[in-house]
Amino acid sequence: PEIVRRLQAKYGDVAANLGQHRPPVPRIASGILELDVATGGGFPRGHMSVIWGQNNTGKSTLLYTTIATFLRENPDKMAALMDLENNYDSRYGKALGIDEKRLILLEPDFGEQAGDMVCEIINEAPEIGLIGMDSLAQMMPGVEDEKDLEESVMGRSGLLIARFCRKVTNRLRLARAKEGNLPTLICINQLREKMGVTRGDPSKMPGGQSPGFYASTVVRLFGGKEIIDPSV
């Protein structure tokens, strides 16, 4: 159509196209058959995804299994793990199949530094195809670290997570425009309960609704018996 040609001439070839020319989104297998079938092949490459849920429901295990599967299926690539909780167990990672010779472990001092490191990897390290973050809830603002415990810094953590999600998804979008470069970000997030809620689901993520809005895939893990959400 003429409008497509005009937009391409003005803004570039990638700015406008017919839907039939958009290739299917490639996926990173999680290594868990049921999840890969349910998501159409795993986590989408070149996008941000979130794994969240209660404590001890296997969030880190799912992330580590995905990293191990990615490294096994992509021998020319590396992975990075942003270990904000300082919780990575090398023996457990190896048991799940992670090739630690191709795993970069990152341990920033505060949240803003973590965001800058992720953006730098996306922009300047095409050899790293997968970035895992454990976890968003642990992104502590630098100003909070500098203040005493009795000094209030309400809302800073949520704002930091929201800014991080917005900035990183934009960097991923720009990276997807580069042919063959599809860095992927998978973040773990925790579960919190809203105070005084008597109707609906009181569960929420640190950072409010921002992680769910910006993520292409959100996987929530439950503990105990199987739970079927009647709203789906």
CSV table of C-alpha atoms in Angstrom, one decimal:
chain,number,residue,atom,x,y,z
A,1,PRO,CA,0.0,0.0,0.0
A,2,GLU,CA,1.1,3.6,-0.7
A,3,ILE,CA,0.9,4.6,3.0
A,4,VAL,CA,3.4,1.8,3.9
A,5,ARG,CA,5.8,3.0,1.2
A,6,ARG,CA,5.5,6.6,2.4
A,7,LEU,CA,6.1,5.7,6.1
A,8,GLN,CA,9.1,3.5,5.2
A,9,ALA,CA,10.6,6.3,3.1
A,10,LYS,CA,10.2,8.8,5.9
A,11,TYR,CA,10.9,6.6,9.0
A,12,GLY,CA,12.9,3.6,7.7
A,13,ASP,CA,12.0,0.1,6.4
A,14,VAL,CA,11.3,-1.3,9.9
A,15,ALA,CA,8.8,1.4,10.8
A,16,ALA,CA,5.9,0.0,8.8
A,17,ASN,CA,5.1,-3.4,7.3
A,18,LEU,CA,2.2,-5.7,6.5
A,19,GLY,CA,1.5,-8.2,9.2
A,20,GLN,CA,2.1,-11.1,6.9
A,21,HIS,CA,5.8,-10.1,6.8
A,22,ARG,CA,6.3,-10.4,10.5
A,23,PRO,CA,8.1,-13.6,11.3
A,24,PRO,CA,7.0,-15.8,14.3
A,25,VAL,CA,8.6,-14.8,17.6
A,26,PRO,CA,11.4,-17.3,18.4
A,27,ARG,CA,11.4,-18.9,21.8
A,28,ILE,CA,13.8,-20.1,24.5
A,29,ALA,CA,12.7,-23.5,25.9
A,30,SER,CA,12.5,-23.7,29.6
A,31,GLY,CA,13.3,-27.4,29.6
A,32,ILE,CA,9.9,-28.2,31.2
A,33,LEU,CA,7.7,-29.8,28.6
A,34,GLU,CA,4.3,-28.7,30.0
A,35,LEU,CA,5.4,-25.1,30.3
A,36,ASP,CA,6.9,-25.0,26.8
A,37,VAL,CA,3.8,-26.5,25.3
A,38,ALA,CA,1.5,-24.0,27.2
A,39,THR,CA,3.6,-21.0,26.1
A,40,GLY,CA,4.1,-22.0,22.5
A,41,GLY,CA,7.8,-23.0,22.9
A,42,GLY,CA,9.0,-21.2,26.0
A,43,PHE,CA,10.0,-17.6,26.8
A,44,PRO,CA,10.0,-15.2,23.8
A,45,ARG,CA,13.4,-14.2,22.6
A,46,GLY,CA,14.3,-10.5,22.6
A,47,HIS,CA,11.6,-9.7,25.2
A,48,MET,CA,11.3,-9.4,28.9
A,49,SER,CA,9.5,-12.1,30.9
A,50,VAL,CA,8.6,-12.4,34.6
A,51,ILE,CA,8.5,-15.5,36.9
A,52,TRP,CA,6.7,-14.7,40.1
A,53,GLY,CA,5.0,-16.4,43.1
A,54,GLN,CA,5.2,-17.4,46.7
A,55,ASN,CA,8.4,-18.4,48.5
A,56,ASN,CA,9.7,-21.9,47.8
A,57,THR,CA,7.6,-22.5,44.7
A,58,GLY,CA,10.6,-23.1,42.3
A,59,LYS,CA,11.1,-19.7,40.7
A,60,SER,CA,14.9,-19.8,40.8
A,61,THR,CA,14.9,-23.5,39.8
A,62,LEU,CA,12.8,-22.6,36.7
A,63,LEU,CA,15.2,-19.7,35.8
A,64,TYR,CA,18.3,-21.9,36.3
A,65,THR,CA,16.7,-24.7,34.2
A,66,THR,CA,16.0,-22.2,31.4
A,67,ILE,CA,19.5,-20.9,31.5
A,68,ALA,CA,20.9,-24.5,31.3
A,69,THR,CA,18.6,-25.3,28.4
A,70,PHE,CA,19.6,-22.1,26.6
A,71,LEU,CA,23.3,-22.8,27.0
A,72,ARG,CA,22.9,-26.4,25.9
A,73,GLU,CA,21.0,-25.4,22.7
A,74,ASN,CA,23.2,-22.4,21.9
A,75,PRO,CA,26.8,-23.4,22.2
A,76,ASP,CA,28.0,-20.1,20.7
A,77,LYS,CA,26.2,-18.0,23.3
A,78,MET,CA,26.7,-17.0,26.9
A,79,ALA,CA,24.2,-16.2,29.7
A,80,ALA,CA,24.3,-13.7,32.5
A,81,LEU,CA,22.7,-14.0,36.0
A,82,MET,CA,22.1,-10.9,38.0
A,83,ASP,CA,22.2,-12.4,41.5
A,84,LEU,CA,20.8,-9.5,43.5
A,85,GLU,CA,19.9,-11.9,46.4
A,86,ASN,CA,23.4,-13.4,46.5
A,87,ASN,CA,21.6,-16.7,46.5
A,88,TYR,CA,23.2,-18.6,43.5
A,89,ASP,CA,24.4,-22.1,44.5
A,90,SER,CA,27.1,-23.4,42.1
A,91,ARG,CA,26.5,-27.0,43.0
A,92,TYR,CA,22.8,-26.7,42.4
A,93,GLY,CA,23.3,-24.8,39.1
A,94,LYS,CA,25.7,-27.5,37.9
A,95,ALA,CA,23.2,-30.2,38.9
A,96,LEU,CA,20.6,-28.6,36.8
A,97,GLY,CA,23.0,-28.5,33.8
A,98,ILE,CA,24.3,-25.0,33.8
A,99,ASP,CA,27.7,-24.7,32.0
A,100,GLU,CA,29.3,-22.2,34.3
A,101,LYS,CA,32.2,-21.6,31.9
A,102,ARG,CA,29.6,-19.6,29.9
A,103,LEU,CA,27.7,-18.1,32.8
A,104,ILE,CA,28.5,-14.5,33.9
A,105,LEU,CA,27.5,-13.9,37.5
A,106,LEU,CA,26.7,-10.2,38.3
A,107,GLU,CA,26.3,-8.8,41.8
A,108,PRO,CA,25.7,-5.0,41.8
A,109,ASP,CA,25.7,-2.9,44.9
A,110,PHE,CA,22.3,-1.3,44.4
A,111,GLY,CA,19.3,-1.2,42.0
A,112,GLU,CA,20.3,1.6,39.7
A,113,GLN,CA,23.6,-0.1,39.1
A,114,ALA,CA,21.8,-3.3,38.2
A,115,GLY,CA,19.7,-1.6,35.6
A,116,ASP,CA,22.7,0.1,34.0
A,117,MET,CA,24.5,-3.2,33.8
A,118,VAL,CA,21.5,-4.9,32.1
A,119,CYS,CA,21.2,-2.1,29.6
A,120,GLU,CA,25.0,-2.2,28.9
A,121,ILE,CA,24.8,-6.0,28.2
A,122,ILE,CA,21.9,-5.5,25.9
A,123,ASN,CA,23.6,-2.7,23.9
A,124,GLU,CA,27.2,-4.0,23.8
A,125,ALA,CA,27.4,-7.7,24.4
A,126,PRO,CA,25.7,-9.6,21.5
A,127,GLU,CA,27.5,-12.8,22.7
A,128,ILE,CA,25.2,-12.8,25.8
A,129,GLY,CA,21.8,-14.1,24.6
A,130,LEU,CA,20.0,-14.5,27.9
A,131,ILE,CA,20.0,-12.4,31.1
A,132,GLY,CA,18.4,-13.8,34.3
A,133,MET,CA,17.6,-11.5,37.2
A,134,ASP,CA,17.0,-12.8,40.8
A,135,SER,CA,15.1,-10.8,41.7
A,136,LEU,CA,13.2,-7.5,40.9
A,137,ALA,CA,12.0,-7.3,44.5
A,138,GLN,CA,15.7,-7.0,45.7
A,139,MET,CA,16.4,-3.9,43.6
A,140,MET,CA,17.2,-1.5,46.5
A,141,PRO,CA,17.5,2.2,45.5
A,142,GLY,CA,20.9,3.7,46.2
A,143,VAL,CA,19.4,6.5,48.2
A,144,GLU,CA,17.8,3.9,50.6
A,145,ASP,CA,21.2,2.4,51.2
A,146,GLU,CA,22.6,5.8,52.2
A,147,LYS,CA,19.9,6.7,54.7
A,148,ASP,CA,19.4,5.5,58.3
A,149,LEU,CA,16.7,2.9,59.0
A,150,GLU,CA,14.3,5.5,60.6
A,151,GLU,CA,14.3,7.7,57.5
A,152,SER,CA,11.4,7.1,55.2
A,153,VAL,CA,11.9,6.4,51.5
A,154,MET,CA,8.4,5.2,50.7
A,155,GLY,CA,7.7,4.3,47.1
A,156,ARG,CA,11.4,4.6,45.9
A,157,SER,CA,11.7,0.8,45.2
A,158,GLY,CA,8.4,0.7,43.2
A,159,LEU,CA,9.4,3.7,41.1
A,160,LEU,CA,12.9,2.2,40.5
A,161,ILE,CA,11.4,-1.1,39.3
A,162,ALA,CA,8.9,0.7,37.0
A,163,ARG,CA,11.7,2.8,35.5
A,164,PHE,CA,13.8,-0.3,35.0
A,165,CYS,CA,11.1,-2.2,33.2
A,166,ARG,CA,10.3,0.8,30.9
A,167,LYS,CA,13.9,1.4,30.1
A,168,VAL,CA,14.9,-2.2,29.6
A,169,THR,CA,11.9,-3.1,27.3
A,170,ASN,CA,12.8,-0.1,25.1
A,171,ARG,CA,16.4,-1.2,24.9
A,172,LEU,CA,15.2,-4.8,24.0
A,173,ARG,CA,12.9,-3.3,21.3
A,174,LEU,CA,15.8,-1.4,19.7
A,175,ALA,CA,18.1,-4.5,20.0
A,176,ARG,CA,15.5,-6.5,18.1
A,177,ALA,CA,15.8,-4.2,15.2
A,178,LYS,CA,19.4,-5.3,14.7
A,179,GLU,CA,19.4,-8.5,12.6
A,180,GLY,CA,20.3,-11.6,14.6
A,181,ASN,CA,20.6,-9.8,17.9
A,182,LEU,CA,17.9,-11.1,20.3
A,183,PRO,CA,19.0,-10.6,23.9
A,184,THR,CA,16.3,-11.9,26.3
A,185,LEU,CA,15.6,-10.9,29.9
A,186,ILE,CA,13.9,-13.2,32.4
A,187,CYS,CA,13.2,-11.7,35.8
A,188,ILE,CA,12.1,-13.3,39.1
A,189,ASN,CA,9.7,-11.3,41.2
A,190,GLN,CA,8.2,-12.0,44.6
A,191,LEU,CA,4.6,-12.0,45.9
A,192,ARG,CA,3.2,-9.4,48.3
A,193,GLU,CA,-0.3,-9.2,49.9
A,194,LYS,CA,-2.4,-6.0,49.8
A,195,MET,CA,-3.5,-4.8,53.2
A,196,GLY,CA,-7.2,-4.8,54.0
A,197,VAL,CA,-8.4,-6.4,50.7
A,198,THR,CA,-11.6,-8.3,51.2
A,199,ARG,CA,-12.6,-8.9,47.5
A,200,GLY,CA,-10.6,-10.3,44.7
A,201,ASP,CA,-7.0,-11.5,44.7
A,202,PRO,CA,-4.9,-9.6,47.3
A,203,SER,CA,-1.6,-10.8,45.7
A,204,LYS,CA,0.6,-8.3,43.9
A,205,MET,CA,4.2,-8.0,42.8
A,206,PRO,CA,6.8,-5.5,44.1
A,207,GLY,CA,6.8,-2.7,41.6
A,208,GLY,CA,3.1,-2.7,41.3
A,209,GLN,CA,1.6,-3.6,38.0
A,210,SER,CA,4.6,-2.3,35.9
A,211,PRO,CA,6.4,-5.7,35.6
A,212,GLY,CA,3.2,-7.4,34.3
A,213,PHE,CA,2.5,-4.5,31.9
A,214,TYR,CA,6.0,-4.6,30.3
A,215,ALA,CA,6.6,-8.3,30.3
A,216,SER,CA,5.7,-10.3,27.2
A,217,THR,CA,5.2,-13.5,29.3
A,218,VAL,CA,4.3,-13.7,33.0
A,219,VAL,CA,4.5,-17.1,34.7
A,220,ARG,CA,3.1,-17.4,38.2
A,221,LEU,CA,4.1,-20.4,40.3
A,222,PHE,CA,1.9,-21.8,43.1
A,223,GLY,CA,2.9,-24.2,45.9
A,224,GLY,CA,1.0,-27.3,46.9
A,225,LYS,CA,-1.8,-28.8,44.9
A,226,GLU,CA,-2.7,-27.7,41.4
A,227,ILE,CA,-4.7,-24.5,41.2
A,228,ILE,CA,-7.0,-23.7,38.2
A,229,ASP,CA,-7.8,-20.0,37.8
A,230,PRO,CA,-11.5,-19.8,36.9
A,231,SER,CA,-11.1,-16.4,35.3
A,232,VAL,CA,-9.0,-17.8,32.4
